[in-house]
Coordinates of C-alpha atoms in Angstrom, one line a residue:
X1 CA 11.4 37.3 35.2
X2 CA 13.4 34.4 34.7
X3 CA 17.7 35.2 33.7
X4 CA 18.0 35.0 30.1
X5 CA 20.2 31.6 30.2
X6 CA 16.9 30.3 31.3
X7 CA 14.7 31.2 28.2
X8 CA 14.8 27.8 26.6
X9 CA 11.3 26.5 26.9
X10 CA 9.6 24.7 29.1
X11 CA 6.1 23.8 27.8
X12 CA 5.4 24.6 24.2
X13 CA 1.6 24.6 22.8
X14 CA 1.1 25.1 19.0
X15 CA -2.6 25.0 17.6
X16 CA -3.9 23.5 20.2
X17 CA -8.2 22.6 19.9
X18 CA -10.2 20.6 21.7
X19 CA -13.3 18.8 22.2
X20 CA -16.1 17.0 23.9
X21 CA -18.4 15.2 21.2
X22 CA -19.2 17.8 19.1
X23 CA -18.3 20.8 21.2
X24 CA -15.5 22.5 20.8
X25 CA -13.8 23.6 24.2
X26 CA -10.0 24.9 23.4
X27 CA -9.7 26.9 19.8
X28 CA -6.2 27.4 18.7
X29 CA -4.3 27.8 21.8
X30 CA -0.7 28.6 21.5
X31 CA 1.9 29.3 24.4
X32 CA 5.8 28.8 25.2
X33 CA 6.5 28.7 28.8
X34 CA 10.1 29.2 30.0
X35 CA 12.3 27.5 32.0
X36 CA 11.9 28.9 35.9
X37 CA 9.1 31.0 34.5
X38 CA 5.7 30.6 36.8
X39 CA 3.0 31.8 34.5
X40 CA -0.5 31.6 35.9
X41 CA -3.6 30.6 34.1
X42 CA -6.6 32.5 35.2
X43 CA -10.2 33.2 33.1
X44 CA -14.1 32.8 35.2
X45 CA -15.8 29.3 35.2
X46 CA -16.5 27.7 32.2
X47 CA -13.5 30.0 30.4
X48 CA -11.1 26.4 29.3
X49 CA -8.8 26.3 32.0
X50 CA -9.3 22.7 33.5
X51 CA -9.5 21.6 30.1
X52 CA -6.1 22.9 29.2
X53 CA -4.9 22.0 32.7
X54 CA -5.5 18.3 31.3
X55 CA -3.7 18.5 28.1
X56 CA -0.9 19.8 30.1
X57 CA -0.5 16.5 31.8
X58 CA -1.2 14.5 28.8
X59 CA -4.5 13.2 30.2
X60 CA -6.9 14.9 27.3
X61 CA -5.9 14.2 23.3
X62 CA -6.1 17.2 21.8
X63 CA -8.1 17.4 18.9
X64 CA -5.7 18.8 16.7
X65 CA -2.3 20.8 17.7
X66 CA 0.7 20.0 20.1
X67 CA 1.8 20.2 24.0
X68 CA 5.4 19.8 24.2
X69 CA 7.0 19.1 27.9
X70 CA 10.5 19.3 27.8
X71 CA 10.8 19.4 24.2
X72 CA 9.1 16.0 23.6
X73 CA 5.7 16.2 22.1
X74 CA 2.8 14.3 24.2
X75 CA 1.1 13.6 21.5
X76 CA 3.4 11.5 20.1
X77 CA 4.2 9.5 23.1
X78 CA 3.7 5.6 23.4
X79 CA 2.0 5.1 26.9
X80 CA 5.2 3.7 28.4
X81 CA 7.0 6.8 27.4
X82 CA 4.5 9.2 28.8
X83 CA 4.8 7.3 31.8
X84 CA 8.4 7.8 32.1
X85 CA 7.5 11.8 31.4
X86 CA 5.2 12.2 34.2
X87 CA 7.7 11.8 36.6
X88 CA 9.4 14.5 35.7
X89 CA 6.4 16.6 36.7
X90 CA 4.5 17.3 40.0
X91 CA 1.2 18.0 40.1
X92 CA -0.6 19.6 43.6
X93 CA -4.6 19.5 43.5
X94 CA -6.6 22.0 44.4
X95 CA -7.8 19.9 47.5
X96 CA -4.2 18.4 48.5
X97 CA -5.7 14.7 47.1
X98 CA -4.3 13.1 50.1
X99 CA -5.1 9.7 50.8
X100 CA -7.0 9.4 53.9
X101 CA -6.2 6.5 55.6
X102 CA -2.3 7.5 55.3
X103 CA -0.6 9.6 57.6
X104 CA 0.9 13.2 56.1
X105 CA 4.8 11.1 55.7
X106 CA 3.2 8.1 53.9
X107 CA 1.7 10.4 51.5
X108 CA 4.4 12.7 51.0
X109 CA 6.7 9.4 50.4
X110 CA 4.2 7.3 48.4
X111 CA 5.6 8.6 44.9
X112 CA 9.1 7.6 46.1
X113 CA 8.3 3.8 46.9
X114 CA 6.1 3.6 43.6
X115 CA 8.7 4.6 41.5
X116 CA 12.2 4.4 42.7
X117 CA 14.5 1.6 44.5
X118 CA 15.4 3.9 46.9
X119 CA 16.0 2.4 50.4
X120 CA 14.3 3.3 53.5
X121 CA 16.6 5.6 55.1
X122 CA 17.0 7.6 52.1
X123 CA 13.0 7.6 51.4
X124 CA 12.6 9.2 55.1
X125 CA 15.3 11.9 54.6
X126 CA 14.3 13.4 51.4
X127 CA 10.7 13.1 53.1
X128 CA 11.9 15.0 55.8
X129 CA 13.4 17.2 53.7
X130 CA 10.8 18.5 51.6
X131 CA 8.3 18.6 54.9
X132 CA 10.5 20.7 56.7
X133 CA 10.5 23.1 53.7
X134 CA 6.9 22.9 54.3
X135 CA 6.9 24.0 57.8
X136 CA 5.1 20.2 58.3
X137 CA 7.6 18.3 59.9
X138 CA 6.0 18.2 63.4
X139 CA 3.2 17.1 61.5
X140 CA 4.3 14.2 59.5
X141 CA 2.3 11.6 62.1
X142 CA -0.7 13.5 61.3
X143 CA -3.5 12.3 59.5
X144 CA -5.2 14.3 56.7
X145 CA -8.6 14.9 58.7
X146 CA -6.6 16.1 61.5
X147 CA -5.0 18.6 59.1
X148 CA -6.4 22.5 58.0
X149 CA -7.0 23.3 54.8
X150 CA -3.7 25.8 54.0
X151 CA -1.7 22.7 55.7
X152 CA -3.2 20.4 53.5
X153 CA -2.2 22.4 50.7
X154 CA 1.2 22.1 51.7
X155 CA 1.3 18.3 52.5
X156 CA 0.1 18.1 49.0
X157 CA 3.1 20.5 47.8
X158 CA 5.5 18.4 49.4
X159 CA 4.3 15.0 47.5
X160 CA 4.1 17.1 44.2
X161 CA 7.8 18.1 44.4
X162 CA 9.6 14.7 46.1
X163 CA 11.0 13.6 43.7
X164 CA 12.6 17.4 42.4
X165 CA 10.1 17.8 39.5
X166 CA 10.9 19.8 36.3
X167 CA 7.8 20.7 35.7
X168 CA 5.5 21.6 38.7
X169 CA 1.3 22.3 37.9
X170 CA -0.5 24.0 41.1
X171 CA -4.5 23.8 40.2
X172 CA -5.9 26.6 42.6
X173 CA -3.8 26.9 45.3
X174 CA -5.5 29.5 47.0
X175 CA -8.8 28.5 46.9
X176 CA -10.8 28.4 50.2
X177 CA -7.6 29.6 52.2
X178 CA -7.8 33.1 54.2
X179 CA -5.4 35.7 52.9
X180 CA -2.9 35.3 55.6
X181 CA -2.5 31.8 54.8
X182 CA -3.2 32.3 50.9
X183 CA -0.3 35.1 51.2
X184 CA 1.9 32.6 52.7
X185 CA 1.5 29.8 50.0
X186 CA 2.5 32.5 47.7
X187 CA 5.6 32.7 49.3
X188 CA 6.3 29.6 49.2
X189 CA 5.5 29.2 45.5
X190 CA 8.0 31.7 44.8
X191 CA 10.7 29.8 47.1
X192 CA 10.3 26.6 45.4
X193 CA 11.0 28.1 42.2
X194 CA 14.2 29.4 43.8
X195 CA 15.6 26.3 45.4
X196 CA 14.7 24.3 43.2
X197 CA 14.9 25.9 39.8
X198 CA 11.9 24.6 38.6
X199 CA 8.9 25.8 35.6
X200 CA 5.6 26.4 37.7
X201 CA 2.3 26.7 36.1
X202 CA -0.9 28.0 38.2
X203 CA -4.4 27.5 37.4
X204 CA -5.7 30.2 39.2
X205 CA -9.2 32.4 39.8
X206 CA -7.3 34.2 42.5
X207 CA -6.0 38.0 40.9
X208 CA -3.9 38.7 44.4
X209 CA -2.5 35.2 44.4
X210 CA -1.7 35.3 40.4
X211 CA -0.1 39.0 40.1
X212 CA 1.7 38.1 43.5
X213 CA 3.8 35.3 42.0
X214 CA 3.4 34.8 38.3
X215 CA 6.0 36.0 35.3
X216 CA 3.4 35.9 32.7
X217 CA -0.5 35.4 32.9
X218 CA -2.6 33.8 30.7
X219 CA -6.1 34.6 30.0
X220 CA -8.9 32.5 29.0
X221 CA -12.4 33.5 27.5
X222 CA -14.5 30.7 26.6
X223 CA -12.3 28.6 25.3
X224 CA -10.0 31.7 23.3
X225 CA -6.8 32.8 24.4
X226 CA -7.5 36.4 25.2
X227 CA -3.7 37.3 26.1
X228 CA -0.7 36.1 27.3
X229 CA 1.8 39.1 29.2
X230 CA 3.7 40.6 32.5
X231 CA 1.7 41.8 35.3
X232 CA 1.7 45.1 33.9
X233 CA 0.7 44.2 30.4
X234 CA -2.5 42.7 31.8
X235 CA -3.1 45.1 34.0
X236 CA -2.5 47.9 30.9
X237 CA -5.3 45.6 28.7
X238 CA -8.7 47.4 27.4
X239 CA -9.8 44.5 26.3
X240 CA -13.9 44.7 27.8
X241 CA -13.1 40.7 29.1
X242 CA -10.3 40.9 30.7
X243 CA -10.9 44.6 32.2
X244 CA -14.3 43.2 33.6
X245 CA -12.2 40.2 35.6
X246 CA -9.8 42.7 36.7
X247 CA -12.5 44.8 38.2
X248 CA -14.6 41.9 39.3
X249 CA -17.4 43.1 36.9
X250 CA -20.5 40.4 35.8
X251 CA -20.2 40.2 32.1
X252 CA -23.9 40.8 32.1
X253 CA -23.4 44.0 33.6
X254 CA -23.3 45.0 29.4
X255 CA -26.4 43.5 29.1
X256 CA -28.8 44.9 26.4
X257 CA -32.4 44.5 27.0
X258 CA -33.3 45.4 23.3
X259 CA -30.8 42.7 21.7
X260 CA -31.9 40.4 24.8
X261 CA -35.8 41.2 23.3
X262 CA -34.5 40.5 19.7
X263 CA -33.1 37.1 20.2
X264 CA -35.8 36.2 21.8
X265 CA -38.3 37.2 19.4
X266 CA -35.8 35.6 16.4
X267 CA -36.0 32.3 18.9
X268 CA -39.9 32.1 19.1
X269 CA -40.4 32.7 15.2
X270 CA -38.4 30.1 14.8
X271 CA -39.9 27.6 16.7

């Protein structure tokens, strides 16, 4: 866990609900993430998690409640402020999000010549700086299609973090990778969080990858915050939900066939 001079939070969520139209998608979500603290987000398909990945970023109003970066509420923001925000965050997609018809560098540096007067020579050192923490810097000429998938994980890393982000959100980052490779991204989660004291948040399906590098994990069901603890604390849960991701365990392995009958028979009478 993070030293306790480091406790001061992060990301604070109070009463957080959302929706689309009339559904509601998030129900009263509440969370304080800690400065250096990686906490992973994990729950099956459909639980709320890219939803609450995208109040995170400020890209989704909630429909009532707060997400506080920083200690400044995003809900509060004028647009040019929220700007100014987001570049104190990285964000790495699941995919890396590379643009294709730039080489590995010219993506990695793209966020420094949008948004800072940096010259030239400085732009390429700090590039080469964060691809060489990458283990990409023989790569840099490359172009995305040339690239694997764990490599362009890490390309997209290294544009997420160029411009030494506070706040860093990783959607997925093991997905589709091979353990070897998924083992090593761990790694080098947990080394960027070292060097360069920063707040991670995963969005996660992976168990190995989240109870590898995560502080705390947070668990979604269907838009309802089922828990949020240390490894061990989820682990220690008997909640049915959150014992049946652990094990890897269908939900409709408690299926009922006499209630299944009975809503069906309360469906038909009613149509």
């Amino acid at each position: 866990m993070p030293d306790t001079d480091t406790q001061q939070a992060a990301i604070t969520v109070r009463n957080l609900n959302s929706h689309y139209a009339d559904r509601q998608v998030l129900f009263d979500i509440n969370l304080t993430v800690r400065r250096r603290e990686i906490l992973a987000v994990m729950g099956q398909s459909g639980s709320g998690k890219t939803t609450f990945f995208r109040h995170l970023l400020g890209l989704k109003e909630p429909s009532s409640g707060q997400v506080e970066l920083l200690g400044r509420d995003l809900t509060q923001m004028a647009r040019p402020e929220l700007f100014e925000m987001r570049k104190k965050i990285g964000v790495a997609f699941q995919n890396g999000a590379l643009f294709s018809s730039l080489s590995v560098q010219e993506n990695v540096e793209l966020p420094l010549r949008e948004h800072t007067q940096l010259d030239d020579n400085t732009i390429r050192i700090m590039t080469r700086m964060k691809l060489e923490f990458m283990r990409l810097a023989e790569f840099e000429k490359y172009m995305p299609a040339q690239l694997s998938g764990g490599m362009l994980k890490r390309a997209g890393l290294a544009r997420a973090v160029i411009m030494d982000p506070q706040l860093l959100f990783f959607d997925e980052p093991s997905a589709g990778l091979d353990p070897v490779t998924s083992a090593e991204l761990d790694r080098l989660i947990l080394k960027l969080r070292e060097a360069m004291n920063m707040t991670i948040v995963i969005i996660t399906h992976e168990l190995h990858s989240a109870f590898s590098v995560a502080d705390r994990i947070m668990v979604l069901d269907r838009g309802r915050q089922l828990m949020v603890g240390t490894r061990d604390e989820v682990r220690a849960s008997t909640d049915r939900r959150i014992v049946n991701m652990l094990d890897r365990r269908p939900a409709d392995d408690d299926f009922n066939p006499d209630d299944y009958f009975n809503r069906l028979t309360r469906t038909g009478a009613k149509t």
